[in-house]
Amino acid sequence: AKHQKFNALKIKNILVSQPKPTSEKSPYFDIAEKYNVHIDFKPFIKVEGLTLQEFRSQRIEVLDYTAVIFTARTAIDHFFRLCEEMRITIPETMKYFCVSESTAQYLQHYVQYRKRKIFHEPTFAELVGTMKKHKEEKFFLPSSNLVTEDHDGMLSEAKLDYTKAVIFRTVSSDLSH
């Protein structure tokens, strides 16, 4: 009886900050139907790859490097997209150092997975430890315009020869409508 005294606000629209589910079995659709509400799916941020011209302005020659450090699947996608646009064939001798096993597994979309050239560790700090065993390599770190961890500090402290370049950026979505 006490609960009936409150006049509940009638919610008509809900904004969800992620992409629309591809499956009709999503609980969002059940909520929309059950409570007669409209649900908009709009991610608040999006990831954009740099254009070839923007990347080239950084004066990076990918083939000058013997190893690539990947911290995310997004970095893998944009790295190989740029290489394809530049018509660069990555040599089979290239080594890959990945944060997390799932990131290393994702590389199979682009390269033949071989134990001797793909290394992975659960954290960046542990990955740097593995990279120290390969000091002769010249490392390339493709990254975002927003980096939360101190990758530069760890790589410099380990005295590794590396170059970092922005290949994709995180930008706010236009939510004006």
Coordinates of C-alpha atoms in Angstrom, one line a residue:
A1 CA 0.0 0.0 0.0
K2 CA 2.8 2.4 0.8
H3 CA 4.4 1.9 -2.6
Q4 CA 1.3 3.0 -4.4
K5 CA 1.6 6.5 -3.0
F6 CA 4.6 7.3 -5.2
N7 CA 3.8 8.6 -8.7
A8 CA 6.4 6.8 -10.8
L9 CA 7.9 8.8 -13.7
K10 CA 6.9 7.3 -17.0
I11 CA 10.1 6.5 -18.9
K12 CA 9.6 6.5 -22.7
N13 CA 13.1 6.4 -24.1
I14 CA 16.3 4.7 -22.9
L15 CA 19.7 5.5 -24.4
V16 CA 22.2 2.6 -24.2
S17 CA 25.9 3.5 -24.9
Q18 CA 26.8 0.4 -26.9
P19 CA 26.0 -1.0 -30.4
K20 CA 22.6 -2.5 -31.1
P21 CA 22.6 -6.2 -30.3
T22 CA 22.7 -8.4 -33.4
S23 CA 20.6 -11.2 -31.8
E24 CA 16.8 -10.8 -31.3
K25 CA 17.3 -12.7 -28.0
S26 CA 18.8 -9.7 -26.2
P27 CA 17.1 -8.8 -22.9
Y28 CA 16.9 -5.2 -24.2
F29 CA 14.2 -6.1 -26.6
D30 CA 12.2 -7.9 -23.9
I31 CA 12.4 -4.8 -21.7
A32 CA 11.3 -2.6 -24.5
E33 CA 8.3 -4.7 -25.2
K34 CA 7.4 -5.4 -21.5
Y35 CA 7.5 -1.7 -20.4
N36 CA 6.6 -0.1 -23.8
V37 CA 9.7 1.9 -24.1
H38 CA 11.9 2.9 -27.0
I39 CA 15.6 2.0 -26.8
D40 CA 18.3 3.8 -28.7
F41 CA 21.7 2.2 -29.1
K42 CA 24.4 4.8 -29.6
P43 CA 28.0 4.2 -28.6
F44 CA 29.4 7.3 -26.9
I45 CA 32.8 6.8 -28.4
K46 CA 34.1 5.3 -31.7
V47 CA 37.5 4.2 -32.9
E48 CA 38.7 5.7 -36.2
G49 CA 41.8 4.5 -38.1
L50 CA 44.2 7.2 -39.3
T51 CA 44.2 7.8 -43.0
L52 CA 47.3 6.7 -45.0
Q53 CA 48.3 10.4 -45.3
E54 CA 48.0 11.0 -41.6
F55 CA 50.1 7.9 -40.8
R56 CA 52.7 8.8 -43.4
S57 CA 53.1 12.2 -41.8
Q58 CA 54.7 10.4 -38.8
R59 CA 57.5 9.3 -41.1
I60 CA 57.4 5.6 -40.0
E61 CA 58.8 2.9 -42.3
V62 CA 57.2 -0.3 -41.0
L63 CA 59.7 -2.5 -42.7
D64 CA 62.5 -0.9 -40.7
Y65 CA 61.2 -2.8 -37.7
T66 CA 61.8 -6.5 -36.8
A67 CA 59.0 -6.8 -34.1
V68 CA 55.6 -5.3 -33.5
I69 CA 54.0 -4.8 -30.1
F70 CA 50.2 -5.2 -30.0
T71 CA 48.2 -4.1 -26.9
A72 CA 44.7 -4.6 -28.5
R73 CA 42.9 -6.3 -31.3
T74 CA 42.0 -2.8 -32.7
A75 CA 45.7 -2.1 -33.1
I76 CA 46.1 -5.4 -35.1
D77 CA 43.2 -4.5 -37.4
H78 CA 44.5 -0.9 -38.1
F79 CA 48.2 -2.0 -38.4
F80 CA 47.4 -4.6 -41.1
R81 CA 44.9 -2.2 -42.8
L82 CA 47.6 0.5 -43.1
C83 CA 50.1 -2.1 -44.4
E84 CA 47.7 -3.2 -47.0
E85 CA 47.0 0.4 -48.1
M86 CA 50.7 1.0 -48.3
R87 CA 51.1 -2.2 -50.3
I88 CA 53.6 -3.5 -47.8
T89 CA 54.1 -7.3 -47.4
I90 CA 55.1 -8.1 -43.8
P91 CA 58.1 -10.5 -43.9
E92 CA 57.7 -13.9 -42.2
T93 CA 60.6 -13.1 -40.0
M94 CA 58.6 -10.4 -38.2
K95 CA 58.1 -11.1 -34.5
Y96 CA 54.9 -10.2 -32.6
F97 CA 54.6 -9.4 -28.9
C98 CA 51.0 -9.3 -27.6
V99 CA 49.4 -8.3 -24.4
S100 CA 47.1 -11.3 -23.6
E101 CA 46.7 -14.7 -25.3
S102 CA 43.4 -13.7 -26.9
T103 CA 45.2 -10.8 -28.7
A104 CA 47.9 -13.2 -29.9
Q105 CA 45.3 -15.6 -31.1
Y106 CA 43.5 -12.8 -33.0
L107 CA 46.7 -12.4 -35.1
Q108 CA 45.7 -15.6 -36.9
H109 CA 43.4 -13.5 -39.0
Y110 CA 46.4 -11.9 -40.6
V111 CA 49.5 -14.1 -40.1
Q112 CA 50.2 -17.8 -39.9
Y113 CA 50.4 -18.5 -36.2
R114 CA 53.8 -19.9 -35.3
K115 CA 55.1 -20.4 -31.7
R116 CA 58.6 -19.0 -32.5
K117 CA 57.5 -15.6 -33.7
I118 CA 54.4 -14.8 -31.5
F119 CA 54.9 -14.0 -27.8
H120 CA 52.2 -13.1 -25.3
E121 CA 52.0 -12.3 -21.6
P122 CA 49.0 -11.3 -19.5
T123 CA 50.3 -7.8 -18.6
F124 CA 52.4 -5.2 -20.4
A125 CA 55.0 -5.3 -17.7
E126 CA 55.4 -9.1 -18.1
L127 CA 55.6 -8.6 -21.9
V128 CA 58.5 -6.1 -21.5
G129 CA 60.3 -8.9 -19.5
T130 CA 59.9 -11.2 -22.4
M131 CA 61.0 -8.5 -24.8
K132 CA 64.2 -8.0 -22.9
K133 CA 65.2 -11.5 -24.0
H134 CA 65.0 -10.1 -27.6
K135 CA 67.0 -6.9 -27.1
E136 CA 68.4 -7.1 -30.7
E137 CA 64.9 -6.5 -32.1
K138 CA 63.8 -3.1 -33.3
F139 CA 60.2 -2.7 -31.9
F140 CA 57.3 -0.9 -33.4
L141 CA 54.4 0.0 -31.0
P142 CA 51.2 0.9 -32.9
S143 CA 48.8 2.7 -30.5
S144 CA 45.8 4.9 -30.0
N145 CA 45.8 8.6 -29.3
L146 CA 44.7 7.7 -25.8
V147 CA 47.1 5.5 -23.9
T148 CA 46.3 4.9 -20.2
E149 CA 49.3 2.9 -19.2
D150 CA 52.9 4.1 -19.2
H151 CA 54.2 1.9 -22.0
D152 CA 56.9 4.4 -23.0
G153 CA 58.3 4.5 -19.5
M154 CA 58.5 0.7 -19.2
L155 CA 60.1 0.3 -22.7
S156 CA 62.6 3.1 -22.1
E157 CA 63.5 1.7 -18.6
A158 CA 64.1 -1.7 -20.2
K159 CA 66.4 0.0 -22.8
L160 CA 64.6 -1.4 -25.7
D161 CA 64.9 0.1 -29.2
Y162 CA 61.3 1.1 -30.0
T163 CA 59.1 3.6 -31.9
K164 CA 55.6 4.4 -31.0
A165 CA 53.1 5.7 -33.6
V166 CA 49.4 6.6 -33.4
I167 CA 47.5 4.5 -36.0
F168 CA 44.0 4.9 -34.6
R169 CA 42.1 7.4 -32.4
T170 CA 39.2 7.3 -30.0
V171 CA 36.7 10.1 -30.7
S172 CA 33.4 11.1 -29.2
S173 CA 30.3 10.1 -31.2
D174 CA 27.9 12.8 -32.4
L175 CA 25.0 12.6 -30.1
S176 CA 23.4 15.9 -31.0
H177 CA 20.2 14.3 -32.3

